[in-house]
């Protein structure tokens, strides 16, 4: 919890200290200096009240930086022009000018400070002529430049720190969003595929339960197998989430036969052409999930499909996967979670996924680059 949330009064502590500490220093130094300055009058009650009146506006300098700077500067110049003993009263408008620079920037602070010096110079000239100008006039200019310079450096440092915090927050948000999408894809792939198979097998069991109990029993066994597989995958995913470690069991095309068996159990003839060969784990896992989702979509959405063709084309530097069903009157679907997830998986690896209607059926094609291999067709 932030300090200002636990202690709502804490900002005022800093503001009060911003007044009390400089005022204490100015009062102490001025009182001491009056004793050592020849012919200097002692610090009177009116002088003390004048210094207090100069310091008190610093309580609200964060709200009205320009007004407070002009007020404290005017009171400081008036104090030095009075019969009170000299002292480091300049510290008070210095704080106001520093805050003005931090809040409003160096241009506003520089113009304001320069205008104040000009006004003070005109007043000095009217009162004393050129004889009133001495080393102190040059020191006034140096004072404005130095304070504005320091305030600008602090302002820029704070802006840089704020920018770094915003970038870090944005990075954390982006990473959390990517993690959320990754989890959503994994859960969708596992649940959607298994539930689609369970739904088909449940329909078969309900349809043949009375007439062909043996086929109904087979469908129920397929449901049991599919649900057990889904639970296993979900438990593995949840275990990774609980542990916070990125050690989820990686899917692989070496397990593709399980997907084909699920599709066959749903009544589809699966025809496989080609071999994917050895693949890097990221490409292997993405290709498996895309194949899984494609077969799930055939089971769920294909119109009167009796079979599906799966073809692997291995090229040097790329793997092409095609999944085409022999359904009828297929149309380009609106992008849903499944197609969007497949496209994201392909894009994450620098590949591309395209869908099309071919001979009345629906085709999914994905091209995935294989790192470490040169481009070009591998003849075999």
Protein backbone atom coordinates (compact mmCIF):
# COMPACT_ATOMS: atom_id res chain seq x y z
CA UNK A 1 0.00 0.00 0.00
CA UNK A 2 1.26 3.45 -0.90
CA UNK A 3 2.35 5.81 1.88
CA UNK A 4 -0.23 8.42 0.91
CA UNK A 5 -2.98 5.79 1.15
CA UNK A 6 -1.92 4.69 4.64
CA UNK A 7 -1.21 8.21 5.90
CA UNK A 8 -3.39 10.79 4.09
CA UNK A 9 -1.73 13.57 6.07
CA UNK A 10 1.80 12.69 4.92
CA UNK A 11 1.99 15.24 2.03
CA UNK A 12 1.39 18.05 4.52
CA UNK A 13 4.31 16.87 6.61
CA UNK A 14 6.63 17.61 3.69
CA UNK A 15 4.96 20.95 3.04
CA UNK A 16 5.30 22.03 6.65
CA UNK A 17 8.94 20.95 6.72
CA UNK A 18 9.44 22.90 3.49
CA UNK A 19 8.53 26.02 5.52
CA UNK A 20 9.84 25.25 9.00
CA UNK A 21 13.35 24.08 8.11
CA UNK A 22 14.28 26.97 5.77
CA UNK A 23 12.62 29.48 8.09
CA UNK A 24 14.54 28.12 11.08
CA UNK A 25 17.78 28.33 9.12
CA UNK A 26 17.07 31.90 7.95
CA UNK A 27 16.03 33.11 11.42
CA UNK A 28 19.02 31.51 13.11
CA UNK A 29 21.54 32.72 10.52
CA UNK A 30 20.09 36.24 10.37
CA UNK A 31 19.99 36.56 14.17
CA UNK A 32 23.56 35.33 14.47
CA UNK A 33 24.80 37.48 11.62
CA UNK A 34 23.31 40.62 13.15
CA UNK A 35 25.63 40.18 16.12
CA UNK A 36 28.72 40.01 13.93
CA UNK A 37 27.84 42.67 11.39
CA UNK A 38 29.29 46.06 12.33
CA UNK A 39 26.63 48.69 12.93
CA UNK A 40 23.86 46.14 12.15
CA UNK A 41 20.67 46.50 14.15
CA UNK A 42 19.41 43.44 16.06
CA UNK A 43 16.69 41.28 14.57
CA UNK A 44 13.48 42.77 15.92
CA UNK A 45 10.04 41.24 16.31
CA UNK A 46 8.89 43.01 13.16
CA UNK A 47 11.85 41.53 11.29
CA UNK A 48 11.00 38.05 12.55
CA UNK A 49 7.38 38.50 11.45
CA UNK A 50 8.58 39.71 8.05
CA UNK A 51 10.68 36.58 7.59
CA UNK A 52 7.80 34.38 8.75
CA UNK A 53 5.47 36.10 6.27
CA UNK A 54 8.03 35.45 3.52
CA UNK A 55 8.29 31.74 4.35
CA UNK A 56 4.62 30.85 5.00
CA UNK A 57 3.53 31.06 1.30
CA UNK A 58 5.83 28.09 0.60
CA UNK A 59 3.08 25.92 2.10
CA UNK A 60 1.10 26.31 -1.13
CA UNK A 61 3.92 26.75 -3.64
CA UNK A 62 2.97 23.43 -5.24
CA UNK A 63 -0.48 24.87 -6.04
CA UNK A 64 0.50 28.41 -7.08
CA UNK A 65 4.23 28.29 -7.92
CA UNK A 66 4.43 31.52 -9.92
CA UNK A 67 2.37 33.59 -7.45
CA UNK A 68 4.35 32.29 -4.48
CA UNK A 69 7.68 32.95 -6.22
CA UNK A 70 6.75 36.53 -7.05
CA UNK A 71 5.39 37.11 -3.53
CA UNK A 72 8.41 35.66 -1.72
CA UNK A 73 10.77 37.53 -4.06
CA UNK A 74 9.01 40.83 -3.44
CA UNK A 75 9.06 40.29 0.32
CA UNK A 76 12.75 39.34 0.16
CA UNK A 77 13.68 42.44 -1.85
CA UNK A 78 11.66 44.56 0.56
CA UNK A 79 13.42 42.98 3.52
CA UNK A 80 16.86 43.69 2.07
CA UNK A 81 15.80 47.29 1.37
CA UNK A 82 14.62 47.76 4.97
CA UNK A 83 16.68 48.51 8.07
CA UNK A 84 16.66 44.87 9.19
CA UNK A 85 19.94 42.95 9.42
CA UNK A 86 21.10 41.07 6.38
CA UNK A 87 20.85 37.31 6.18
CA UNK A 88 20.22 34.36 3.83
CA UNK A 89 16.60 35.34 3.15
CA UNK A 90 17.27 34.59 -0.53
CA UNK A 91 16.86 30.90 0.39
CA UNK A 92 13.06 31.33 0.50
CA UNK A 93 12.49 32.61 -3.06
CA UNK A 94 15.13 30.12 -4.20
CA UNK A 95 12.87 27.28 -3.04
CA UNK A 96 9.90 28.89 -4.79
CA UNK A 97 11.85 29.32 -8.06
CA UNK A 98 13.04 25.72 -7.88
CA UNK A 99 9.46 24.44 -7.48
CA UNK A 100 8.28 26.75 -10.26
CA UNK A 101 10.90 25.28 -12.59
CA UNK A 102 9.93 21.73 -11.70
CA UNK A 103 6.23 22.31 -12.25
CA UNK A 104 6.06 24.84 -15.09
CA UNK A 105 9.37 24.19 -16.86
CA UNK A 106 12.55 26.20 -17.44
CA UNK A 107 11.09 28.61 -20.02
CA UNK A 108 8.34 29.91 -17.74
CA UNK A 109 10.66 29.97 -14.74
CA UNK A 110 13.44 31.71 -16.69
CA UNK A 111 11.10 34.37 -18.08
CA UNK A 112 9.55 34.95 -14.66
CA UNK A 113 12.92 35.17 -12.91
CA UNK A 114 14.35 37.41 -15.63
CA UNK A 115 11.33 39.70 -15.49
CA UNK A 116 11.70 39.96 -11.72
CA UNK A 117 15.38 40.89 -12.05
CA UNK A 118 14.51 43.47 -14.69
CA UNK A 119 11.85 45.02 -12.47
CA UNK A 120 14.26 45.07 -9.53
CA UNK A 121 16.94 46.65 -11.73
CA UNK A 122 14.56 49.38 -12.90
CA UNK A 123 13.54 50.12 -9.30
CA UNK A 124 17.20 50.23 -8.27
CA UNK A 125 18.06 52.57 -11.13
CA UNK A 126 15.18 54.92 -10.32
CA UNK A 127 16.24 55.06 -6.68
CA UNK A 128 20.03 55.19 -6.96
CA UNK A 129 20.90 55.58 -10.63
CA UNK A 130 23.88 53.68 -12.00
CA UNK A 131 25.56 53.91 -8.63
CA UNK A 132 23.12 51.33 -7.30
CA UNK A 133 24.50 48.59 -9.55
CA UNK A 134 27.35 46.52 -8.21
CA UNK A 135 28.42 42.90 -7.99
CA UNK A 136 25.10 41.94 -6.45
CA UNK A 137 23.26 42.68 -9.71
CA UNK A 138 25.41 40.13 -11.56
CA UNK A 139 24.95 37.64 -8.76
CA UNK A 140 21.18 37.95 -9.15
CA UNK A 141 21.43 36.84 -12.77
CA UNK A 142 23.72 33.95 -11.80
CA UNK A 143 21.24 32.99 -9.08
CA UNK A 144 18.31 32.75 -11.51
CA UNK A 145 20.33 30.75 -14.05
CA UNK A 146 21.68 28.35 -11.40
CA UNK A 147 18.32 27.67 -9.74
CA UNK A 148 16.51 27.23 -13.05
CA UNK A 149 19.29 24.92 -14.24
CA UNK A 150 19.11 22.72 -11.15
CA UNK A 151 15.31 22.66 -11.27
CA UNK A 152 15.40 21.69 -14.94
CA UNK A 153 17.80 18.82 -14.23
CA UNK A 154 15.55 17.54 -11.47
CA UNK A 155 12.46 17.96 -13.67
CA UNK A 156 14.08 16.00 -16.51
CA UNK A 157 15.21 13.28 -14.12
CA UNK A 158 11.70 12.91 -12.73
CA UNK A 159 10.24 12.82 -16.25
CA UNK A 160 12.73 10.11 -17.26
CA UNK A 161 11.91 8.06 -14.15
CA UNK A 162 8.19 8.45 -14.83
CA UNK A 163 8.69 7.36 -18.44
CA UNK A 164 10.62 4.29 -17.28
CA UNK A 165 7.84 3.38 -14.85
CA UNK A 166 5.22 3.78 -17.57
CA UNK A 167 7.24 1.63 -19.95
CA UNK A 168 7.68 -1.02 -17.26
CA UNK A 169 3.95 -0.96 -16.52
CA UNK A 170 3.14 -1.21 -20.21
CA UNK A 171 5.58 -4.10 -20.59
CA UNK A 172 4.04 -5.94 -17.62
CA UNK A 173 0.56 -5.34 -19.01
CA UNK A 174 1.62 -6.58 -22.44
CA UNK A 175 3.26 -9.69 -21.00
CA UNK A 176 0.18 -10.40 -18.85
CA UNK A 177 -2.04 -10.01 -21.91
CA UNK A 178 0.15 -12.37 -23.93
CA UNK A 179 0.11 -14.88 -21.08
CA UNK A 180 -3.67 -14.60 -20.83
CA UNK A 181 -4.06 -15.21 -24.57
CA UNK A 182 -1.67 -18.17 -24.40
CA UNK A 183 -3.64 -19.75 -21.56
CA UNK A 184 -6.91 -19.08 -23.38
CA UNK A 185 -5.61 -20.78 -26.53
CA UNK A 186 -4.33 -23.79 -24.62
CA UNK A 187 -7.58 -24.27 -22.68
CA UNK A 188 -9.66 -23.71 -25.80
CA UNK A 189 -7.66 -26.24 -27.82
CA UNK A 190 -7.92 -28.90 -25.12
CA UNK A 191 -11.56 -28.36 -24.17
CA UNK A 192 -12.98 -27.65 -27.63
CA UNK A 193 -11.41 -30.71 -29.23
CA UNK A 194 -12.42 -33.10 -26.48
CA UNK A 195 -15.95 -31.74 -26.09
CA UNK A 196 -16.51 -31.88 -29.83
CA UNK A 197 -15.57 -35.55 -29.86
CA UNK A 198 -17.66 -36.24 -26.76
CA UNK A 199 -20.64 -34.48 -28.32
CA UNK A 200 -20.44 -36.58 -31.49
CA UNK A 201 -20.02 -39.84 -29.60
CA UNK A 202 -22.87 -38.95 -27.23
CA UNK A 203 -25.10 -38.35 -30.25
CA UNK A 204 -24.12 -41.72 -31.69
CA UNK A 205 -24.78 -43.48 -28.38
CA UNK A 206 -28.20 -41.87 -28.03
CA UNK A 207 -29.11 -42.79 -31.60
CA UNK A 208 -28.16 -46.49 -31.46
CA UNK A 209 -28.74 -47.25 -27.77
CA UNK A 210 -31.92 -49.27 -28.36
CA UNK A 211 -31.09 -50.97 -31.66
CA UNK A 212 -27.32 -51.54 -31.45
CA UNK A 213 -26.22 -51.55 -27.80
CA UNK A 214 -22.72 -52.76 -28.69
CA UNK A 215 -22.14 -49.67 -30.85
CA UNK A 216 -23.58 -47.50 -28.08
CA UNK A 217 -21.14 -49.09 -25.64
CA UNK A 218 -18.26 -48.37 -28.01
CA UNK A 219 -19.35 -44.73 -28.23
CA UNK A 220 -19.49 -44.46 -24.45
CA UNK A 221 -15.99 -45.92 -24.18
CA UNK A 222 -14.79 -43.30 -26.69
CA UNK A 223 -16.43 -40.63 -24.53
CA UNK A 224 -14.63 -41.98 -21.49
CA UNK A 225 -11.29 -41.94 -23.32
CA UNK A 226 -11.79 -38.42 -24.67
CA UNK A 227 -12.87 -37.02 -21.31
CA UNK A 228 -9.94 -38.69 -19.53
CA UNK A 229 -7.53 -37.19 -22.05
CA UNK A 230 -9.09 -33.75 -21.64
CA UNK A 231 -8.89 -33.95 -17.85
CA UNK A 232 -5.26 -34.99 -18.04
CA UNK A 233 -4.37 -32.05 -20.28
CA UNK A 234 -6.34 -29.61 -18.12
CA UNK A 235 -4.67 -30.85 -14.94
CA UNK A 236 -1.26 -30.43 -16.55
CA UNK A 237 -2.13 -26.86 -17.67
CA UNK A 238 -3.49 -25.93 -14.23
CA UNK A 239 -0.43 -27.41 -12.53
CA UNK A 240 1.78 -25.12 -14.61
CA UNK A 241 -0.36 -22.11 -13.70
CA UNK A 242 -0.22 -22.92 -10.00
CA UNK A 243 3.53 -23.49 -9.98
CA UNK A 244 4.31 -20.42 -12.07
CA UNK A 245 6.88 -22.43 -14.03
CA UNK A 246 6.87 -22.62 -17.80
CA UNK A 247 7.09 -26.40 -17.93
CA UNK A 248 3.81 -27.41 -19.54
CA UNK A 249 3.89 -30.74 -21.37
CA UNK A 250 4.69 -29.79 -24.95
CA UNK A 251 2.31 -31.22 -27.58
CA UNK A 252 3.95 -32.82 -30.58
CA UNK A 253 3.01 -34.20 -33.98
CA UNK A 254 4.34 -37.52 -32.75
CA UNK A 255 0.96 -37.68 -30.97
CA UNK A 256 -0.97 -36.87 -34.14
CA UNK A 257 -2.24 -40.45 -34.41
CA UNK A 258 -4.34 -39.87 -31.29
CA UNK A 259 -6.04 -36.97 -33.05
CA UNK A 260 -6.66 -39.11 -36.11
CA UNK A 261 -8.17 -41.88 -33.96
CA UNK A 262 -10.52 -39.38 -32.31
CA UNK A 263 -11.62 -38.14 -35.73
CA UNK A 264 -12.16 -41.73 -36.94
CA UNK A 265 -14.16 -42.47 -33.80
CA UNK A 266 -16.36 -39.52 -34.76
CA UNK A 267 -17.13 -41.23 -38.08
CA UNK A 268 -14.58 -39.55 -40.35
CA UNK A 269 -12.19 -41.27 -42.72
CA UNK A 270 -8.78 -39.73 -42.15
CA UNK A 271 -6.34 -39.83 -45.07
CA UNK A 272 -2.76 -38.79 -44.25
CA UNK A 273 -0.12 -37.91 -46.83
CA UNK A 274 3.51 -37.03 -46.10
CA UNK A 275 5.56 -36.82 -42.93
CA UNK A 276 6.42 -33.74 -40.89
CA UNK A 277 9.87 -35.04 -39.95
CA UNK A 278 11.89 -33.76 -37.00
CA UNK A 279 10.82 -30.30 -35.92
CA UNK A 280 11.91 -27.76 -33.30
CA UNK A 281 9.66 -27.88 -30.26
CA UNK A 282 7.89 -24.51 -30.88
CA UNK A 283 7.07 -25.45 -34.49
CA UNK A 284 6.11 -28.98 -33.50
CA UNK A 285 3.76 -27.79 -30.76
CA UNK A 286 2.12 -25.10 -32.90
CA UNK A 287 1.58 -27.52 -35.79
CA UNK A 288 -0.01 -30.05 -33.42
CA UNK A 289 -2.42 -27.49 -31.97
CA UNK A 290 -3.37 -26.22 -35.43
CA UNK A 291 -3.98 -29.78 -36.63
CA UNK A 292 -6.04 -30.47 -33.51
CA UNK A 293 -8.21 -27.38 -33.99
CA UNK A 294 -8.65 -28.07 -37.71
CA UNK A 295 -9.88 -31.61 -37.07
CA UNK A 296 -12.15 -30.31 -34.30
CA UNK A 297 -13.69 -27.81 -36.73
CA UNK A 298 -14.31 -30.58 -39.26
CA UNK A 299 -16.15 -32.63 -36.64
CA UNK A 300 -18.16 -29.67 -35.39
CA UNK A 301 -18.88 -27.61 -38.48
CA UNK A 302 -18.34 -29.56 -41.73
CA UNK A 303 -21.54 -30.15 -43.68
CA UNK A 304 -22.03 -33.87 -44.46
CA UNK A 305 -18.31 -34.57 -44.41
CA UNK A 306 -17.33 -38.22 -44.57
CA UNK A 307 -13.59 -37.81 -44.62
CA UNK A 308 -10.70 -35.43 -44.16
CA UNK A 309 -7.33 -35.20 -45.92
CA UNK A 310 -4.24 -34.27 -43.92
CA UNK A 311 -1.08 -33.51 -45.84
CA UNK A 312 2.39 -32.63 -44.55
CA UNK A 313 4.81 -30.95 -46.96
CA UNK A 314 8.29 -30.68 -45.52
CA UNK A 315 10.56 -28.19 -47.23
CA UNK A 316 14.00 -27.03 -46.26
CA UNK A 317 13.19 -24.11 -44.03
CA UNK A 318 9.42 -24.61 -43.80
CA UNK A 319 6.62 -27.01 -42.95
CA UNK A 320 3.28 -26.80 -44.74
CA UNK A 321 0.23 -28.44 -43.19
CA UNK A 322 -3.03 -28.79 -45.13
CA UNK A 323 -6.28 -30.08 -43.65
CA UNK A 324 -9.23 -30.40 -46.10
CA UNK A 325 -12.62 -31.99 -45.55
CA UNK A 326 -14.94 -33.34 -48.26
CA UNK A 327 -18.05 -31.61 -46.96
CA UNK A 328 -20.59 -29.73 -49.07
CA UNK A 329 -21.48 -26.08 -49.50
CA UNK A 330 -18.76 -24.80 -47.21
CA UNK A 331 -18.47 -21.04 -46.76
CA UNK A 332 -15.78 -18.80 -45.32
CA UNK A 333 -16.60 -18.61 -41.60
CA UNK A 334 -16.49 -15.53 -39.42
CA UNK A 335 -13.26 -15.60 -37.40
CA UNK A 336 -13.86 -17.21 -34.00
CA UNK A 337 -11.65 -18.25 -31.12
CA UNK A 338 -10.40 -21.31 -32.99
CA UNK A 339 -9.35 -19.65 -36.26
CA UNK A 340 -7.99 -16.64 -34.40
CA UNK A 341 -5.95 -18.87 -32.11
CA UNK A 342 -4.51 -20.80 -35.07
CA UNK A 343 -3.55 -17.57 -36.84
CA UNK A 344 -1.90 -16.25 -33.67
CA UNK A 345 0.12 -19.44 -33.26
CA UNK A 346 1.35 -19.25 -36.85
CA UNK A 347 2.12 -15.52 -36.69
CA UNK A 348 4.06 -15.95 -33.43
CA UNK A 349 6.53 -18.16 -35.32
CA UNK A 350 6.68 -15.93 -38.40
CA UNK A 351 4.33 -18.17 -40.38
CA UNK A 352 0.95 -17.66 -42.02
CA UNK A 353 -2.41 -19.40 -41.94
CA UNK A 354 -4.93 -19.24 -44.77
CA UNK A 355 -8.40 -20.74 -45.17
CA UNK A 356 -10.37 -21.39 -48.34
CA UNK A 357 -13.27 -23.33 -49.80
CA UNK A 358 -12.09 -26.15 -52.11
CA UNK A 359 -14.54 -28.37 -54.04
CA UNK A 360 -17.32 -27.64 -51.56
CA UNK A 361 -15.19 -28.51 -48.56
CA UNK A 362 -13.15 -26.33 -46.23
CA UNK A 363 -9.35 -26.18 -46.26
CA UNK A 364 -6.87 -24.88 -43.70
CA UNK A 365 -3.29 -24.27 -44.80
CA UNK A 366 -0.50 -23.18 -42.53
CA UNK A 367 3.11 -22.46 -43.46
CA UNK A 368 5.55 -22.49 -40.56
CA UNK A 369 9.22 -21.52 -40.97
CA UNK A 370 11.78 -23.84 -39.43
CA UNK A 371 14.69 -21.93 -37.86
CA UNK A 372 18.16 -23.09 -38.80
CA UNK A 373 17.24 -24.46 -42.23
CA UNK A 374 17.83 -22.79 -45.58
CA UNK A 375 14.88 -22.01 -47.79
CA UNK A 376 14.18 -24.21 -50.76
CA UNK A 377 12.27 -27.39 -51.55
CA UNK A 378 13.71 -30.56 -50.15
CA UNK A 379 13.55 -33.37 -52.67
CA UNK A 380 13.12 -36.79 -51.33
